[in-house]
Coordinates of C-alpha atoms in Angstrom, one line a residue:
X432 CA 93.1 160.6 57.3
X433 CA 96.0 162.3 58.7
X434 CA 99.5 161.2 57.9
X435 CA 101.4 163.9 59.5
X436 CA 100.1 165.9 62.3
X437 CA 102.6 168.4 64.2
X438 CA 101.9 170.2 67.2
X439 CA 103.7 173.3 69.0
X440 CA 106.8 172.8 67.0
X441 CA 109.3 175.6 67.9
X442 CA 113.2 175.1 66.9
X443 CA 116.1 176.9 67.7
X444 CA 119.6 177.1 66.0
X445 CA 122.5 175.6 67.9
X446 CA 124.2 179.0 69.3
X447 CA 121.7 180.8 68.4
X448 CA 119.3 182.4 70.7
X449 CA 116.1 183.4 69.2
X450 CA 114.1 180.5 67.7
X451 CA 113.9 179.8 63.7
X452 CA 110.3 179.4 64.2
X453 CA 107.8 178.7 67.0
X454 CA 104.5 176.7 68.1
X455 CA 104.0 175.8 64.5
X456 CA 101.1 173.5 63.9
X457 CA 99.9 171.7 61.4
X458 CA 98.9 168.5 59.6
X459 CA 99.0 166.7 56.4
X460 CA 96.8 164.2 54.6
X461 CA 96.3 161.6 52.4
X462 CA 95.1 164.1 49.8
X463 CA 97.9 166.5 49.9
X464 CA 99.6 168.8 47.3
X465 CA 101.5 171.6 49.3
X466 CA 104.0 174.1 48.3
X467 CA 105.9 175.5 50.9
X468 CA 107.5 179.1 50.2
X469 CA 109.2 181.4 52.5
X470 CA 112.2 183.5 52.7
X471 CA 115.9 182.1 52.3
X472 CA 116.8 181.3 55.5
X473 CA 113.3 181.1 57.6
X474 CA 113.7 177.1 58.1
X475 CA 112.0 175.2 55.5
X476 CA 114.8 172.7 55.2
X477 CA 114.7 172.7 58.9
X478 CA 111.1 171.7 59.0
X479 CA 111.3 169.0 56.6
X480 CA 113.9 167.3 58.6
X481 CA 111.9 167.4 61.5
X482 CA 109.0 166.1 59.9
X483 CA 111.7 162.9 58.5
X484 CA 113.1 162.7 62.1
X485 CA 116.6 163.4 61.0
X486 CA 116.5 166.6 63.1
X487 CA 116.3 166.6 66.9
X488 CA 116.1 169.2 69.8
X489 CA 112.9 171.2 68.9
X490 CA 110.0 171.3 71.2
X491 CA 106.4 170.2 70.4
X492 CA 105.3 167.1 68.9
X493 CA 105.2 165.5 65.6
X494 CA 102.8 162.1 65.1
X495 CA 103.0 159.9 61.6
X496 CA 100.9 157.5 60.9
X497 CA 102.2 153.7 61.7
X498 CA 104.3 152.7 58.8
X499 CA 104.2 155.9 57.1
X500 CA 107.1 155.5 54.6
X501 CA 108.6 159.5 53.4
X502 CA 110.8 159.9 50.8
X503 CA 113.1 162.9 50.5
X504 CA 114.7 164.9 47.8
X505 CA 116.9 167.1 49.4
X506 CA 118.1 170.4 47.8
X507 CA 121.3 169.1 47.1
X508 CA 120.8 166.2 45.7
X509 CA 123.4 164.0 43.8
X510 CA 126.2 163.5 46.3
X511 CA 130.0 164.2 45.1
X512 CA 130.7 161.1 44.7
X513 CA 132.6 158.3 42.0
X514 CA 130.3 155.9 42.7
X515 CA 128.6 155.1 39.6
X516 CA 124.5 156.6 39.2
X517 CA 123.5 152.7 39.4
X518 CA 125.0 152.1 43.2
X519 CA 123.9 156.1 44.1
X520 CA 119.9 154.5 42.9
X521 CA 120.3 150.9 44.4
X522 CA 123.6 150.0 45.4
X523 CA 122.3 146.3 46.3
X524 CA 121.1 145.8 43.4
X525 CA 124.1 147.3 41.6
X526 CA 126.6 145.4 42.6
X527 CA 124.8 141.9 42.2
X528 CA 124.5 142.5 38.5
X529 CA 128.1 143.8 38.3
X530 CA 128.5 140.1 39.8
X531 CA 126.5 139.2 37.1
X532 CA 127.9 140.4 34.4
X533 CA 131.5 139.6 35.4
X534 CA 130.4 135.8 35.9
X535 CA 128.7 135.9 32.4
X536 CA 132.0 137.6 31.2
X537 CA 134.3 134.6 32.9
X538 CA 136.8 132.4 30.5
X539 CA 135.9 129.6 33.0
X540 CA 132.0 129.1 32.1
X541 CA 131.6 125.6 34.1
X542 CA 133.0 127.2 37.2
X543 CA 131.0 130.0 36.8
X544 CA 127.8 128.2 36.0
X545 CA 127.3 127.3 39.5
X546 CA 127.9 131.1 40.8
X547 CA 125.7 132.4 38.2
X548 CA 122.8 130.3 39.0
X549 CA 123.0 131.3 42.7
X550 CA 123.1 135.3 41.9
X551 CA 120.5 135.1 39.1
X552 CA 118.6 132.9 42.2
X553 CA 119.8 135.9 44.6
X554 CA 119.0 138.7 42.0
X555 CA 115.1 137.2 41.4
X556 CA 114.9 137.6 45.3
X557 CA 115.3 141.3 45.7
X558 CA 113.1 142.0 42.7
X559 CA 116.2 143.1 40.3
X560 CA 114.8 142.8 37.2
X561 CA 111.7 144.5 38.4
X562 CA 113.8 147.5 39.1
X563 CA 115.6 147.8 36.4
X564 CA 112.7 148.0 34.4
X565 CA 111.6 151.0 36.6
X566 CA 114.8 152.2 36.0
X567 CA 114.6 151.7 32.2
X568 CA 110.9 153.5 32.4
X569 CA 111.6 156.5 34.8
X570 CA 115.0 156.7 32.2
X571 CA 112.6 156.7 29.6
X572 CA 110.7 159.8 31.2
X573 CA 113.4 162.0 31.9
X574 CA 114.8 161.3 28.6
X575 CA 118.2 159.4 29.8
X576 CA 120.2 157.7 27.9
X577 CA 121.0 153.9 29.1
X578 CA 124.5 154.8 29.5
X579 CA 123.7 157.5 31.9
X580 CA 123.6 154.7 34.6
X581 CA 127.1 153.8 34.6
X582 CA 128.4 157.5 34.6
X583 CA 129.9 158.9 38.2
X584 CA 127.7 160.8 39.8
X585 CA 130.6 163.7 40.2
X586 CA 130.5 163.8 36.3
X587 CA 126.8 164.8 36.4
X588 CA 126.0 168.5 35.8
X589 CA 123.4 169.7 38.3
X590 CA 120.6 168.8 36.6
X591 CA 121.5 165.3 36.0
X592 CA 122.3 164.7 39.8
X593 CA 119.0 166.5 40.3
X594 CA 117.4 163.8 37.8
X595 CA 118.9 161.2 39.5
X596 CA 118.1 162.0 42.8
X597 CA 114.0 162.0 41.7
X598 CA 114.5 158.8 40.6
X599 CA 115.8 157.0 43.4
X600 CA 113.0 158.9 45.6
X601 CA 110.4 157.4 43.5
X602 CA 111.7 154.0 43.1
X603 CA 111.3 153.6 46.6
X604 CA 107.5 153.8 46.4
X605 CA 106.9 156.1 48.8
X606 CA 103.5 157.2 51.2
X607 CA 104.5 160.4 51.7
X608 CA 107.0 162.9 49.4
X609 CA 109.2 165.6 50.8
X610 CA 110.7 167.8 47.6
X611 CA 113.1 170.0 48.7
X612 CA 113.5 172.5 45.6
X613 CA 113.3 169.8 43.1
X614 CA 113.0 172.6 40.1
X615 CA 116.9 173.2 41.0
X616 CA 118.6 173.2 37.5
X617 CA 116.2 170.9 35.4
X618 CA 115.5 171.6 31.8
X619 CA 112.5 172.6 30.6
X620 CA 111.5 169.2 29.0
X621 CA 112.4 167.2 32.9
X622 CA 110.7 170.4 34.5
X623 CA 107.3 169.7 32.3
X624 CA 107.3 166.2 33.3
X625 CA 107.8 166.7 36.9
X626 CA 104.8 169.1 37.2
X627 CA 103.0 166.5 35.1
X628 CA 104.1 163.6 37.4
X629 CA 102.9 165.6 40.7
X630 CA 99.9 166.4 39.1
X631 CA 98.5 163.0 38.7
X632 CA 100.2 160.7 41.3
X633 CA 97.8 159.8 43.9
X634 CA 101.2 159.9 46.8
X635 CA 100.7 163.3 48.7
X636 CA 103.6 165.5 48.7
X637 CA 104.8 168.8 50.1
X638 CA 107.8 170.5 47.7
X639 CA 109.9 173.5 48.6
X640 CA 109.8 175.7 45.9
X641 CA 110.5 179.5 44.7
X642 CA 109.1 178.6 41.4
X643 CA 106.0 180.6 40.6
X644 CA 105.2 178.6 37.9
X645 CA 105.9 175.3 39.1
X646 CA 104.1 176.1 42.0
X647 CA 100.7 177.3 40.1
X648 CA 100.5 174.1 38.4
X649 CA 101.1 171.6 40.9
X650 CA 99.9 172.9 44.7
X651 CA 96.4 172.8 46.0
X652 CA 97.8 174.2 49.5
X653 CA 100.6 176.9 50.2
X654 CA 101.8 177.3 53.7
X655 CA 104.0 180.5 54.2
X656 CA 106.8 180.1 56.6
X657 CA 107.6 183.8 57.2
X658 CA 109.0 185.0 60.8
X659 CA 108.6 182.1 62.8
X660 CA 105.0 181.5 62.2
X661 CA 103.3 179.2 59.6
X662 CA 100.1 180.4 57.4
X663 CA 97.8 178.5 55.7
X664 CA 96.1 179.6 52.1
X665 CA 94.3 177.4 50.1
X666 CA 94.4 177.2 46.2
X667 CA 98.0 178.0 44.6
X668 CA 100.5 180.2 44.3
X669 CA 98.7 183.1 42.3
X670 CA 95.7 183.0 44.8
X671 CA 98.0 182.5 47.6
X672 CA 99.2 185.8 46.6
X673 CA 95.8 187.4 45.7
X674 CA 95.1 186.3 49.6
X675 CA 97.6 187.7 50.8
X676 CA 97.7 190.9 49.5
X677 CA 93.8 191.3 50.0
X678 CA 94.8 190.3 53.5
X679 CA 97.6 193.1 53.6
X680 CA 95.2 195.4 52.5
X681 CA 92.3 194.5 55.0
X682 CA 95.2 194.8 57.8
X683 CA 96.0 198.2 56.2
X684 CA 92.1 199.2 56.8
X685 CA 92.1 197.8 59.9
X686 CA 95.4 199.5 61.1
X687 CA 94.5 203.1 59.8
X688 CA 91.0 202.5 62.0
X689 CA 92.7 201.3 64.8
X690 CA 94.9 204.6 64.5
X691 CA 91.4 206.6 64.5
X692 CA 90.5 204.9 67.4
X693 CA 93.4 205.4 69.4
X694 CA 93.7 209.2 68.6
X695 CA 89.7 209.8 69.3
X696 CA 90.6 207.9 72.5
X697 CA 93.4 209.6 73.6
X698 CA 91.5 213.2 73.2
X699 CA 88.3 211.7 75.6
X700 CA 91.2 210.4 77.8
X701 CA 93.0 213.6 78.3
X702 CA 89.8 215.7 78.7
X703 CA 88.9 212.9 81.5
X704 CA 92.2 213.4 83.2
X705 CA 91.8 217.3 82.8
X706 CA 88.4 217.0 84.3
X707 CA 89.2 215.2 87.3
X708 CA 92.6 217.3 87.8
X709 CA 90.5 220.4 87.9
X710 CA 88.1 218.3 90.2
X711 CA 91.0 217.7 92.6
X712 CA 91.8 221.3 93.0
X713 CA 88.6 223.6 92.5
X714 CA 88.9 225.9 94.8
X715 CA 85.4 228.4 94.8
X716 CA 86.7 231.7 94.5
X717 CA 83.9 232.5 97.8
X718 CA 85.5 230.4 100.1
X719 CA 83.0 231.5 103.5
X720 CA 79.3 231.1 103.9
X721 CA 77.5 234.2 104.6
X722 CA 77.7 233.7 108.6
X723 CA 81.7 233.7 107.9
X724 CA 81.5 229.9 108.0
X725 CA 84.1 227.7 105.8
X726 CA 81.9 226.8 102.5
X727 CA 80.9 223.1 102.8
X728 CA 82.6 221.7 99.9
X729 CA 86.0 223.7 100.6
X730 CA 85.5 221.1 103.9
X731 CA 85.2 218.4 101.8
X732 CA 82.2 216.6 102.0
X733 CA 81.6 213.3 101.0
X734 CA 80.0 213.4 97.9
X735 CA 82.1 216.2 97.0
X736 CA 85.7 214.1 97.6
X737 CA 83.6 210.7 96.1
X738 CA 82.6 212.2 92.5
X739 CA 86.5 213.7 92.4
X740 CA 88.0 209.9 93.0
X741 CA 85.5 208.4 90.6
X742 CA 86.7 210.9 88.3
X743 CA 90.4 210.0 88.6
X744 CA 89.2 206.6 88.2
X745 CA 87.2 206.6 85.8
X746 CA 90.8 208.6 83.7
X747 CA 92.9 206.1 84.6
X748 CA 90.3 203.5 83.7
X749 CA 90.1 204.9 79.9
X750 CA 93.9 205.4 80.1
X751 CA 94.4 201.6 80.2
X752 CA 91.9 201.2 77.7
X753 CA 93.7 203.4 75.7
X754 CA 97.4 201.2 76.4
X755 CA 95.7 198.3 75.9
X756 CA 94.2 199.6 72.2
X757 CA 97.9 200.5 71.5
X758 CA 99.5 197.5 71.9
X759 CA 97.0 196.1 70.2
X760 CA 97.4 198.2 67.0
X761 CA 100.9 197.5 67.4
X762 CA 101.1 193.8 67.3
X763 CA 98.6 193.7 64.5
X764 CA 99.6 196.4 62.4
X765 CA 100.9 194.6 59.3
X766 CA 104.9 194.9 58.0
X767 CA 105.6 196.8 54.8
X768 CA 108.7 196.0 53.8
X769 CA 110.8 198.8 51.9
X770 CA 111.6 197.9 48.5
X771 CA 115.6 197.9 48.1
X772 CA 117.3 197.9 44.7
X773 CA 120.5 196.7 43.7
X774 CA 123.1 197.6 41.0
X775 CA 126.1 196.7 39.7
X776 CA 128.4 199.7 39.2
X777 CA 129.5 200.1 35.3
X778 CA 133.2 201.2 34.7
X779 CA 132.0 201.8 30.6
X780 CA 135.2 199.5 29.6
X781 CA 136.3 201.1 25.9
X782 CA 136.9 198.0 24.1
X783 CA 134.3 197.4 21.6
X784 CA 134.4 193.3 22.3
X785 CA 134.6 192.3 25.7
X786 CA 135.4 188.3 24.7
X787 CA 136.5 186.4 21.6
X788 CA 136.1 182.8 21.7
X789 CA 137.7 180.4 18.8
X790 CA 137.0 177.4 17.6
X791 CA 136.5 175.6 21.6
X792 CA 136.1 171.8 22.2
X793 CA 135.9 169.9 25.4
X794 CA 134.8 166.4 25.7
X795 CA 135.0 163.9 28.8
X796 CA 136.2 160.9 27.8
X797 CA 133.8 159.4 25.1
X798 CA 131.2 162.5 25.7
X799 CA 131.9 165.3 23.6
X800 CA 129.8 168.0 24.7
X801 CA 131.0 170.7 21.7
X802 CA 133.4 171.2 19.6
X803 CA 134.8 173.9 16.8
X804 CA 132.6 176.6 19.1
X805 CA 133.2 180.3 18.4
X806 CA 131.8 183.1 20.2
X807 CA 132.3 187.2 20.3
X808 CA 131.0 189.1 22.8
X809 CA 130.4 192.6 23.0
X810 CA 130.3 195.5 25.1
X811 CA 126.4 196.0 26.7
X812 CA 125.2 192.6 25.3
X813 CA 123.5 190.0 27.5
X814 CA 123.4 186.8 26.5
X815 CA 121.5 183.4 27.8
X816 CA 122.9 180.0 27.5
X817 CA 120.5 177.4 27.0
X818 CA 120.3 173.5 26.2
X819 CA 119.2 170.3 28.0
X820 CA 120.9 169.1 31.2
X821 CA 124.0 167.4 30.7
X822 CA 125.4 169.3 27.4
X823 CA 128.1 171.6 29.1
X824 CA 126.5 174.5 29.9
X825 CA 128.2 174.8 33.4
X826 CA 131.6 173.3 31.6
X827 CA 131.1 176.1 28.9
X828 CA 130.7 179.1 32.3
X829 CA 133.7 177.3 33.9
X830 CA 136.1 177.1 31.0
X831 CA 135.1 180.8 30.2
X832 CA 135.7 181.6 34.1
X833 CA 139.3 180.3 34.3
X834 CA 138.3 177.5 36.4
X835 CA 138.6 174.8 34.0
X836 CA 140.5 174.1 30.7
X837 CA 139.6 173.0 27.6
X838 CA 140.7 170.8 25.1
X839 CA 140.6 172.8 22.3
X840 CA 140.3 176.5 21.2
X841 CA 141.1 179.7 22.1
X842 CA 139.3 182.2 25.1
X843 CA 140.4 185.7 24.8
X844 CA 139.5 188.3 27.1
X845 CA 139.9 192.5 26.8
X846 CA 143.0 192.8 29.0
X847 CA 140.8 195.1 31.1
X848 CA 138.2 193.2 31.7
X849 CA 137.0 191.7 35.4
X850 CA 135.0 188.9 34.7
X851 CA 132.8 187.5 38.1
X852 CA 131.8 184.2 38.0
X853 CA 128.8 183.0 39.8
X854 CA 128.8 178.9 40.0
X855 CA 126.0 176.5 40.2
X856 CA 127.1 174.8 42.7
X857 CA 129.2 177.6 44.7
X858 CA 132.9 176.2 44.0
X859 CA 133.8 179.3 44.9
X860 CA 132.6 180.3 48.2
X861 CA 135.0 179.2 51.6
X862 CA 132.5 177.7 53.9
X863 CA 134.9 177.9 56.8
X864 CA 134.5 181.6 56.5
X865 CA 132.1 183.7 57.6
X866 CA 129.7 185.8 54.9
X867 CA 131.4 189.0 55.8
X868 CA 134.7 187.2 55.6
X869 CA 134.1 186.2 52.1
X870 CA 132.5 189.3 50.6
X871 CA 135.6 191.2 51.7
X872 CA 138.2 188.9 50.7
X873 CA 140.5 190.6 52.8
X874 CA 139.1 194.1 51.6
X875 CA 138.6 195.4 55.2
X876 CA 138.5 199.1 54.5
X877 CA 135.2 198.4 52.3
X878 CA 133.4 196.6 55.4
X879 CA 130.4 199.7 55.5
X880 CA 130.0 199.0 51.4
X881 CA 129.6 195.4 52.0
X882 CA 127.3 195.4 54.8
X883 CA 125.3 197.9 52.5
X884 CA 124.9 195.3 50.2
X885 CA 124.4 192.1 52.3
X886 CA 121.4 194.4 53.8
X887 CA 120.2 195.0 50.3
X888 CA 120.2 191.1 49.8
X889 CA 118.5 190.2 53.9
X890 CA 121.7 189.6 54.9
X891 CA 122.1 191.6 58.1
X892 CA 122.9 191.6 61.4
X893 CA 123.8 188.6 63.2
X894 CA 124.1 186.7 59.6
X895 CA 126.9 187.9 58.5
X896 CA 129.2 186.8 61.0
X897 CA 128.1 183.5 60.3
X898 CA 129.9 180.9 58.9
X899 CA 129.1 180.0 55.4
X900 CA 128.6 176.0 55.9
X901 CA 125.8 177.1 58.4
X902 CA 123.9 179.1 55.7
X903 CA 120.6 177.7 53.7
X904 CA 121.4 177.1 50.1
X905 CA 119.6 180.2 49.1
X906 CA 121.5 182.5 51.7
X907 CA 124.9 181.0 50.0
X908 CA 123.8 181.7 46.5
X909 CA 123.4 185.5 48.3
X910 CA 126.6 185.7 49.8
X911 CA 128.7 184.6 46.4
X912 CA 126.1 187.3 45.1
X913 CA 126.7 189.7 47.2
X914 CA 130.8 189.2 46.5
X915 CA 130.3 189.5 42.9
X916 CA 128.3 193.1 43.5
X917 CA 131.5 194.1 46.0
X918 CA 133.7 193.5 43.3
X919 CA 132.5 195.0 40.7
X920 CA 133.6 193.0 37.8
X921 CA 133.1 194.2 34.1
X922 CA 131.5 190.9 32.9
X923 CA 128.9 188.7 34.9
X924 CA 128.9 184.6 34.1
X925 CA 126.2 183.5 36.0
X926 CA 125.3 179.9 36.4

């Protein structure tokens, strides 16, 4: 049975003028595992929030079955908020047992007795206990400690706002899921029990993914959103692409014959139109009858004039033909894309060790994340930083960036050294700016070199005189990308 059927769905940017995509259509079941992959930028956040009805203004028609409860992760999940992760999951239910546990806290028990009964009464009613025993399970899961649920959610690291944001999606006991990159900045442990999670629920979901790998063990279904048009390929990710490049390569056949038509064609054409040229002006080179008479044919007969226009028609008949086979070969003649490469330039620094780092701590509030750390690092070395979400990897990048202090220790760079900083969540980037705007940084005589390198990254044209807030998330993890290649820094932290 269908739960979500969409018809003819085209949508176009506010301002903009050519549509994101157009007369998509498609439907989803009660049996559905989908992974939905495209470009950065080609609307796949877009489509979701049609398909949720928080988006307006597109043409077509989307139907959902009576009742259909969807849940959403979206990409950005965990909002910038104090609010604790208990009130971001239930909020309700939240601040009844803060109630709760104030009353059960009061010097004035009899007073309180009364209260209590009527919020225990209250708190039985919404199912409280019921959810936080989900809570406590899904906790268990994603291998969170009970403490986690009174931390703010600005506190989190990506991952743990990520974490937190699954578990409020599935506490609501959806019909229908919605994942909108929900791989972004798990650990490997939460990552293996997500794919395990998909794998087994019975809810159908669609998820938004660039993940190969997640996307090979979960989907059944991938649907391409690539250029305005939506394809379907069944299986996963690896046989999507076996599909698709047999597909490319059948369209390469198929282009190279079309070619062979079109030139053997265009030969018959032009001897047709030749013909009937020299038709139209044969001229006998005996021009009189023997009696001195004008030649019969040089008058023009009938016949003569009738097998000359058919001729002309019959060229301009095969002419059409031929157009015709063109645009055809056009249309269908499938899009190589050139490979590009990018580099960062090397200055070859002559210090031996780029950064010295001694004997670093940093702890918020109770949560020590390390302490007495020490780290050298040299010139050519690339190192990764690795550890469960929620252990200070990002503090450890942002401390080493400049962007945040610590509470202990010592970070020392070569006095040469450019170091560009690439955050998770892109502190960095001015969204009232547009993506030119920012890559230049005020660097105007270097506008060729950074379009050069927006091109390289599929940022071109039109894009980059738009403003950053406008971007997908992908296309603003490009543009801080594409600053840190116009830059040319020495060192790269990337988060």
């Amino acid at each position: 049975m269908s739960l979500i059927t969409a018809t003819n769905i085209s949508y176009t940017y506010p301002g903009a003028v050519a549509p994101v995509f157009n007369d998509l259509s498609f439907s989803a079941d009660a049996g559905s595992r989908i992974g939905l992959v495209g470009p950065n930028g080609c609307g796949k956040t877009t489509l979701l929030n049609i398909l949720t009805g928080n988006l307006s203004g597109y043409s077509g028609q989307v139907i959902r079955r009576t009742g259909l409860r969807i849940a959403t992760l979206s990409q950005e999940a965990g909002e910038r908020s104090s609010q604790s992760v208990f009130a971001f999951l239930r909020p309700q239910i939240a601040s009844l047992r803060a109630e709760i546990n104030r009353l059960e806290e009061s010097v004035d028990a009899a007073a309180a007795s009364l209260q209590l009964a009527d919020r225990y009464a209250e708190f039985n009613d919404i199912d409280g206990y019921a959810v936080e025993a989900d809570i406590a399970r899904l906790f268990s899961e994603f291998s969170l400690a009970p403490d986690f649920l009174q931390r703010p959610v600005d506190s989190l690291s990506g991952g743990e706002k990520n974490r937190a944001g699954l578990i409020r999606l599935l506490l609501e006991c959806p019909d229908f899921l919605l994942l909108d990159e929900p791989t972004n900045h798990l650990d490997v442990e939460a990552l293996e029990w997500l794919e395990n999670y998909l794998r087994n629920i019975k809810i159908p979901w669609l998820v938004v993914s660039h993940d190969r790998r997640f996307l090979d063990n979960c989907c059944e279904t991938i649907w391409e959103l690539k250029n305005g048009s939506l394809t379907e390929f069944s299986g996963n990710y690896s046989f999507y692409r076996e599909q698709k490049e047999q597909r490319l390569q059948r369209q390469i056949i198929d282009a190279k014959q079309a070619d062979r038509n079109i030139d053997r064609l265009q030969k018959a054409a032009e001897m047709q139109r030749n013909e009937a040229n020299r038709m139209e002006n044969f001229k006998p080179e005996r021009d009189r009858t023997k009696r001195g008479g004008i030649c019969k044919r040089d008058e023009g007969s009938a016949k003569a004039l009738l097998r000359t226009q058919n001729k002309q028609r019959a060229a301009t008949a095969m002419e059409q033909r031929l157009q015709r086979l063109v645009d055809k070969a056009k249309a269908e003649k499938p899009f190589i894309e050139k490979k590009r490469s990018i580099s960062f330039p090397e200055k070859n620094l002559k210090n031996s060790c780029i950064l010295r780092v001694e004997n670093l701590s940093k702890a918020y509030g109770e949560l020590q994340l390390f302490s007495d750390f020490s780290l050298t690092v040299l010139n050519g070395e690339r190192l990764a930083v690795v550890g469960p979400n929620g252990s200070g990897k990002s503090t450890l990048m942002r401390i080493l960036a400049g962007y945040e202090g610590c509470d202990n220790g010592l970070v020392s760079w070569a006095p040469a050294a450019v170091a560009g900083y690439h955050a998770q969540e892109f502190e960095q980037l001015d969204f009232s700016a547009t993506v030119l705007e920012h890559v230049l940084a005020g660097d105007y005589a270097g506008q060729t070199r950074a379009r050069t390198i927006l091109g390289c990254l599929k940022l071109e044209k039109e894009k980059v005189d738009q403003r950053i807030e406008t971007l997908s998330v992908g296309e603003r993890s490009k543009t801080a990308l594409a600053r840190l290649l116009f830059m040319a820094p020495d060192v790269l932290l990337l988060d």
